[in-house]
mmCIF file of C-alpha atoms in Angstrom:
data_model
loop_
_atom_site.group_PDB
_atom_site.id
_atom_site.type_symbol
_atom_site.label_atom_id
_atom_site.label_comp_id
_atom_site.label_asym_id
_atom_site.label_seq_id
_atom_site.Cartn_x
_atom_site.Cartn_y
_atom_site.Cartn_z
ATOM 1 C CA MET G 1 1.728 77.471 124.382
ATOM 2 C CA LYS G 2 -0.484 77.820 127.495
ATOM 3 C CA ILE G 3 -0.859 81.348 128.461
ATOM 4 C CA ARG G 4 -1.422 82.630 132.048
ATOM 5 C CA PRO G 5 -3.026 85.777 133.411
ATOM 6 C CA VAL G 6 -0.207 88.496 133.094
ATOM 7 C CA VAL G 7 0.249 88.677 137.066
ATOM 8 C CA LEU G 8 0.698 85.180 137.188
ATOM 9 C CA ASN G 9 3.382 85.200 134.317
ATOM 10 C CA VAL G 10 5.373 88.033 135.937
ATOM 11 C CA LEU G 11 5.434 85.823 139.225
ATOM 12 C CA SER G 12 6.386 82.729 137.379
ATOM 13 C CA ILE G 13 9.407 84.651 135.801
ATOM 14 C CA ALA G 14 10.529 87.095 138.308
ATOM 15 C CA PHE G 15 9.964 85.009 141.541
ATOM 16 C CA PHE G 16 11.392 81.372 140.747
ATOM 17 C CA VAL G 17 11.984 79.726 144.159
ATOM 18 C CA PHE G 18 14.603 76.974 144.450
ATOM 19 C CA LEU G 19 15.233 75.265 147.640
ATOM 20 C CA THR G 20 18.294 73.570 148.744
ATOM 21 C CA ILE G 21 16.657 70.839 150.769
ATOM 22 C CA SER G 22 19.470 70.046 153.443
ATOM 23 C CA LYS G 23 17.215 67.062 154.985
ATOM 24 C CA LEU G 24 13.928 65.626 153.546
ATOM 25 C CA VAL G 25 11.512 65.542 156.505
ATOM 26 C CA GLY G 26 8.204 65.625 154.744
ATOM 27 C CA GLN G 27 6.335 62.986 152.736
ATOM 28 C CA ASN G 28 8.781 60.183 151.351
ATOM 29 C CA SER G 29 8.937 59.308 147.742
ATOM 30 C CA ASP G 30 8.257 55.742 148.116
ATOM 31 C CA SER G 31 5.250 56.340 145.235
ATOM 32 C CA LEU G 32 7.930 57.129 142.724
ATOM 33 C CA ASN G 33 9.768 54.434 140.863
ATOM 34 C CA LEU G 34 12.617 54.502 138.581
ATOM 35 C CA ALA G 35 11.040 54.975 135.277
ATOM 36 C CA LYS G 36 13.680 56.134 132.759
ATOM 37 C CA GLU G 37 17.434 56.373 132.644
ATOM 38 C CA SER G 38 19.532 58.764 130.398
ATOM 39 C CA GLN G 39 23.280 59.127 130.128
ATOM 40 C CA HIS G 40 23.738 61.366 133.155
ATOM 41 C CA PHE G 41 20.231 61.231 135.046
ATOM 42 C CA ASP G 42 17.963 58.574 136.569
ATOM 43 C CA TYR G 43 14.312 59.606 136.614
ATOM 44 C CA TYR G 44 11.712 58.611 139.155
ATOM 45 C CA SER G 45 8.025 59.304 138.739
ATOM 46 C CA THR G 46 4.571 57.873 139.063
ATOM 47 C CA HIS G 47 3.101 56.039 136.126
ATOM 48 C CA GLY G 48 1.084 59.025 135.009
ATOM 49 C CA ASP G 49 4.158 61.210 134.710
ATOM 50 C CA ILE G 50 6.224 58.640 132.575
ATOM 51 C CA LYS G 51 5.318 60.397 129.289
ATOM 52 C CA VAL G 52 6.867 63.710 130.306
ATOM 53 C CA LEU G 53 10.359 61.981 131.295
ATOM 54 C CA ASP G 54 11.462 61.930 127.641
ATOM 55 C CA SER G 55 11.028 65.656 127.350
ATOM 56 C CA LEU G 56 12.987 66.109 130.727
ATOM 57 C CA ALA G 57 15.796 63.895 129.682
ATOM 58 C CA ILE G 58 15.982 65.743 126.182
ATOM 59 C CA THR G 59 16.016 69.031 128.095
ATOM 60 C CA LEU G 60 18.703 67.954 130.639
ATOM 61 C CA GLU G 61 21.092 66.152 128.337
ATOM 62 C CA ASN G 62 20.956 68.996 126.015
ATOM 63 C CA ASN G 63 22.256 71.415 128.452
ATOM 64 C CA TYR G 64 24.521 69.281 130.642
ATOM 65 C CA SER G 65 27.682 69.551 128.703
ATOM 66 C CA ARG G 66 27.477 73.348 128.303
ATOM 67 C CA ILE G 67 27.105 73.889 132.205
ATOM 68 C CA THR G 68 29.672 71.466 133.083
ATOM 69 C CA ASN G 69 32.136 72.850 130.567
ATOM 70 C CA HIS G 70 31.457 76.488 131.634
ATOM 71 C CA LEU G 71 32.156 75.227 135.343
ATOM 72 C CA GLY G 72 35.121 73.122 134.308
ATOM 73 C CA ILE G 73 33.969 70.227 136.489
ATOM 74 C CA GLN G 74 33.259 66.412 135.928
ATOM 75 C CA ILE G 75 30.195 64.807 137.646
ATOM 76 C CA ASN G 76 31.165 61.128 138.244
ATOM 77 C CA LYS G 77 27.731 59.747 139.170
ATOM 78 C CA LYS G 78 24.306 59.959 137.785
ATOM 79 C CA ILE G 79 21.947 62.388 139.142
ATOM 80 C CA LYS G 80 18.346 61.590 140.488
ATOM 81 C CA VAL G 81 15.290 63.436 139.210
ATOM 82 C CA LYS G 82 12.318 63.003 141.245
ATOM 83 C CA VAL G 83 9.059 64.213 139.515
ATOM 84 C CA PHE G 84 6.300 64.683 141.680
ATOM 85 C CA PRO G 85 2.737 64.552 140.271
ATOM 86 C CA ASN G 86 1.454 67.772 141.666
ATOM 87 C CA ILE G 87 2.206 70.800 143.733
ATOM 88 C CA GLN G 88 0.579 69.275 146.831
ATOM 89 C CA ALA G 89 2.923 66.260 146.600
ATOM 90 C CA PHE G 90 5.800 68.045 145.997
ATOM 91 C CA HIS G 91 5.239 70.663 148.874
ATOM 92 C CA ALA G 92 4.555 67.582 151.415
ATOM 93 C CA ALA G 93 7.780 66.115 150.397
ATOM 94 C CA ILE G 94 9.689 69.158 151.332
ATOM 95 C CA ASN G 95 7.543 69.639 154.268
ATOM 96 C CA LEU G 96 6.101 72.966 153.377
ATOM 97 C CA PRO G 97 2.613 72.175 152.892
ATOM 98 C CA ASP G 98 1.588 75.940 152.936
ATOM 99 C CA ALA G 99 4.084 76.899 150.514
ATOM 100 C CA PRO G 100 2.804 79.123 147.215
ATOM 101 C CA ASP G 101 2.577 77.562 144.230
ATOM 102 C CA TRP G 102 5.604 79.151 142.806
ATOM 103 C CA VAL G 103 7.893 76.749 144.932
ATOM 104 C CA VAL G 104 8.149 74.032 142.254
ATOM 105 C CA GLY G 105 11.729 72.452 142.502
ATOM 106 C CA GLY G 106 14.585 71.986 144.715
ATOM 107 C CA THR G 107 17.867 69.824 145.174
ATOM 108 C CA LEU G 108 18.530 67.458 147.823
ATOM 109 C CA ASN G 109 22.207 67.250 148.853
ATOM 110 C CA THR G 110 24.543 66.908 145.501
ATOM 111 C CA ASP G 111 22.871 64.269 143.562
ATOM 112 C CA GLU G 112 19.005 64.487 143.429
ATOM 113 C CA ILE G 113 16.693 67.192 141.783
ATOM 114 C CA MET G 114 12.985 67.257 143.001
ATOM 115 C CA MET G 115 10.448 69.061 140.922
ATOM 116 C CA VAL G 116 6.716 69.408 140.315
ATOM 117 C CA SER G 117 5.607 67.407 137.133
ATOM 118 C CA PRO G 118 5.512 69.762 133.901
ATOM 119 C CA LEU G 119 2.057 68.132 133.275
ATOM 120 C CA HIS G 120 0.601 69.501 136.495
ATOM 121 C CA PRO G 121 2.358 72.901 136.970
ATOM 122 C CA GLY G 122 -0.270 74.513 139.465
ATOM 123 C CA SER G 123 -1.542 77.934 139.029
ATOM 124 C CA VAL G 124 1.777 80.055 138.442
ATOM 125 C CA HIS G 125 3.872 77.845 136.272
ATOM 126 C CA THR G 126 3.517 76.373 132.841
ATOM 127 C CA TYR G 127 4.924 73.265 131.151
ATOM 128 C CA GLU G 128 7.480 75.474 129.448
ATOM 129 C CA SER G 129 8.684 77.188 132.493
ATOM 130 C CA LEU G 130 9.054 73.850 134.537
ATOM 131 C CA MET G 131 11.281 72.795 131.559
ATOM 132 C CA GLN G 132 13.574 75.853 132.546
ATOM 133 C CA VAL G 133 13.273 74.790 136.351
ATOM 134 C CA ILE G 134 14.878 71.569 135.738
ATOM 135 C CA VAL G 135 17.975 73.198 133.990
ATOM 136 C CA HIS G 136 18.187 75.650 136.950
ATOM 137 C CA GLU G 137 18.148 72.933 139.324
ATOM 138 C CA PHE G 138 20.855 70.919 137.508
ATOM 139 C CA THR G 139 22.901 74.158 137.555
ATOM 140 C CA HIS G 140 22.693 74.175 141.339
ATOM 141 C CA ILE G 141 23.965 70.935 141.664
ATOM 142 C CA ALA G 142 26.882 71.682 139.129
ATOM 143 C CA VAL G 143 27.769 74.625 141.222
ATOM 144 C CA TYR G 144 28.246 72.573 144.399
ATOM 145 C CA TYR G 145 30.897 70.480 142.416
ATOM 146 C CA ALA G 146 32.408 73.747 141.295
ATOM 147 C CA CYS G 147 32.782 75.060 144.587
ATOM 148 C CA GLY G 148 34.639 71.684 145.828
ATOM 149 C CA ASP G 149 35.480 71.393 149.464
ATOM 150 C CA LYS G 150 34.350 74.961 150.346
ATOM 151 C CA GLY G 151 30.810 74.240 149.541
ATOM 152 C CA VAL G 152 28.278 76.529 148.674
ATOM 153 C CA THR G 153 27.842 78.217 152.278
ATOM 154 C CA GLY G 154 29.848 81.252 151.466
ATOM 155 C CA LEU G 155 28.304 81.634 147.875
ATOM 156 C CA PRO G 156 26.039 84.899 147.705
ATOM 157 C CA ARG G 157 22.454 84.078 147.208
ATOM 158 C CA TRP G 158 22.285 86.512 144.376
ATOM 159 C CA LEU G 159 25.093 84.686 142.551
ATOM 160 C CA ASN G 160 23.917 81.221 143.081
ATOM 161 C CA GLU G 161 20.380 81.838 141.864
ATOM 162 C CA GLY G 162 21.421 84.416 139.223
ATOM 163 C CA TYR G 163 23.641 82.074 137.510
ATOM 164 C CA ALA G 164 21.224 79.121 137.767
ATOM 165 C CA GLN G 165 18.653 81.214 136.184
ATOM 166 C CA TYR G 166 21.228 82.576 133.385
ATOM 167 C CA GLU G 167 22.141 78.901 132.497
ATOM 168 C CA ALA G 168 18.349 78.040 132.266
ATOM 169 C CA GLY G 169 17.580 80.874 130.040
ATOM 170 C CA GLN G 170 15.433 82.619 132.692
ATOM 171 C CA VAL G 171 16.286 86.075 131.539
ATOM 172 C CA ASN G 172 14.362 88.149 128.895
ATOM 173 C CA GLU G 173 13.026 91.617 128.157
ATOM 174 C CA HIS G 174 10.103 91.121 130.558
ATOM 175 C CA ILE G 175 12.509 90.471 133.267
ATOM 176 C CA ARG G 176 14.524 93.421 132.392
ATOM 177 C CA LYS G 177 11.604 95.550 132.504
ATOM 178 C CA ILE G 178 10.470 94.301 135.885
ATOM 179 C CA VAL G 179 14.032 95.327 137.218
ATOM 180 C CA GLU G 180 13.945 98.576 135.511
ATOM 181 C CA LEU G 181 10.606 99.448 137.185
ATOM 182 C CA SER G 182 11.463 98.166 140.462
ATOM 183 C CA VAL G 183 14.751 100.320 140.715
ATOM 184 C CA ILE G 184 12.718 103.406 139.517
ATOM 185 C CA ALA G 185 9.879 102.604 142.212
ATOM 186 C CA LYS G 186 12.194 102.151 144.997
ATOM 187 C CA THR G 187 15.683 101.765 146.479
ATOM 188 C CA PRO G 188 17.136 98.505 145.388
ATOM 189 C CA PRO G 189 18.370 95.841 147.860
ATOM 190 C CA THR G 190 21.684 96.226 149.292
ATOM 191 C CA TRP G 191 24.416 93.721 148.585
ATOM 192 C CA THR G 192 24.182 92.242 151.970
ATOM 193 C CA GLN G 193 20.375 91.738 151.511
ATOM 194 C CA LEU G 194 21.033 90.050 148.025
ATOM 195 C CA ASP G 195 23.785 88.008 149.612
ATOM 196 C CA THR G 196 21.837 86.392 152.748
ATOM 197 C CA VAL G 197 18.165 87.189 152.913
ATOM 198 C CA SER G 198 15.805 84.080 153.093
ATOM 199 C CA PHE G 199 14.573 82.497 149.861
ATOM 200 C CA MET G 200 10.998 84.225 150.587
ATOM 201 C CA GLU G 201 12.389 87.590 151.290
ATOM 202 C CA PHE G 202 14.697 87.225 148.369
ATOM 203 C CA GLY G 203 11.640 86.593 145.956
ATOM 204 C CA ASN G 204 9.520 89.486 147.501
ATOM 205 C CA MET G 205 12.158 92.073 146.880
ATOM 206 C CA ASN G 206 12.883 90.913 143.423
ATOM 207 C CA GLY G 207 15.820 89.211 144.011
ATOM 208 C CA TYR G 208 15.741 86.703 141.244
ATOM 209 C CA ALA G 209 14.886 88.987 138.563
ATOM 210 C CA LEU G 210 17.806 91.426 139.725
ATOM 211 C CA SER G 211 20.105 88.802 140.281
ATOM 212 C CA VAL G 212 20.005 87.100 136.823
ATOM 213 C CA THR G 213 20.274 90.751 135.185
ATOM 214 C CA ILE G 214 23.429 91.105 137.246
ATOM 215 C CA VAL G 215 24.750 87.976 135.988
ATOM 216 C CA GLU G 216 23.734 88.494 132.616
ATOM 217 C CA PHE G 217 25.513 92.054 132.621
ATOM 218 C CA LEU G 218 28.664 90.439 134.134
ATOM 219 C CA VAL G 219 28.783 87.530 131.350
ATOM 220 C CA VAL G 220 28.156 90.020 128.682
ATOM 221 C CA THR G 221 30.684 92.701 129.852
ATOM 222 C CA TYR G 222 33.458 90.464 131.238
ATOM 223 C CA GLY G 223 32.912 86.965 129.934
ATOM 224 C CA ILE G 224 31.663 83.625 131.457
ATOM 225 C CA ASP G 225 35.292 82.654 132.667
ATOM 226 C CA LYS G 226 35.505 85.481 135.180
ATOM 227 C CA LEU G 227 31.799 84.882 136.517
ATOM 228 C CA VAL G 228 32.981 81.151 137.062
ATOM 229 C CA LEU G 229 36.009 82.461 138.981
ATOM 230 C CA LEU G 230 33.656 84.620 140.748
ATOM 231 C CA ILE G 231 31.666 81.438 141.802
ATOM 232 C CA LYS G 232 34.819 79.749 142.960
ATOM 233 C CA GLU G 233 36.065 82.582 144.903
ATOM 234 C CA PRO G 234 33.275 84.798 145.775
ATOM 235 C CA GLU G 235 35.469 86.542 148.390
ATOM 236 C CA ASN G 236 37.401 88.189 145.543
ATOM 237 C CA ILE G 237 34.866 89.840 143.732
ATOM 238 C CA GLU G 238 36.663 93.090 144.103
ATOM 239 C CA ILE G 239 40.019 91.597 142.592
ATOM 240 C CA ILE G 240 38.359 89.631 139.931
ATOM 241 C CA TYR G 241 36.257 92.329 138.224
ATOM 242 C CA GLY G 242 38.618 95.552 139.784
ATOM 243 C CA LEU G 243 35.340 97.028 140.973
ATOM 244 C CA SER G 244 34.071 97.904 144.269
ATOM 245 C CA LYS G 245 30.494 96.636 145.589
ATOM 246 C CA ASN G 246 30.101 99.941 147.276
#
């Protein structure tokens, strides 16, 4: 396994940034061609990244049924997966050429995942962490379907991101320690901040690490069914859990 310096490893675990791209306005993806199909996904890449598509397909298909079953949904079309050859190409595609290297994945509407190739993960991520990123991004798409006509506009950022991280396995003792030290060192963010801040502010306040630990606690303590109900009815958090957010 490729090991990064400790500080970069902390960033890659704690500050995952996953964009929901409403309109693609940067570099187009004409250079990506359909190179592989699996049961639920179509994969587009350059010739140089074809060799990683089998691993991406295995990872996605191995997690597909668990996530859709948890959310109680069916997705009746195949999802496109667009794999960009490097950080620079991906950032150009999402029209954020100056984004930091920890911005590596996103979704476009409800049927397309975009990500950096695990073969060229940049200075922050690794091959292994990008295999988690692909599951995280698919979880976001699955959540869109679970929310139905309401969409995800009213879904708190901490719940959307925390659940995607939970399903992708992006929680471990290292994350928990980051949260513990953060809470000791300074006052944690308010619920309002965790609900609504921009993705960059969210990362800077340890929002990703905090969110996945909150979701993990809710699942372990109350079960996955209540969490899924919360995703579908976030306005009823106090009724669902019998707890006050204050």
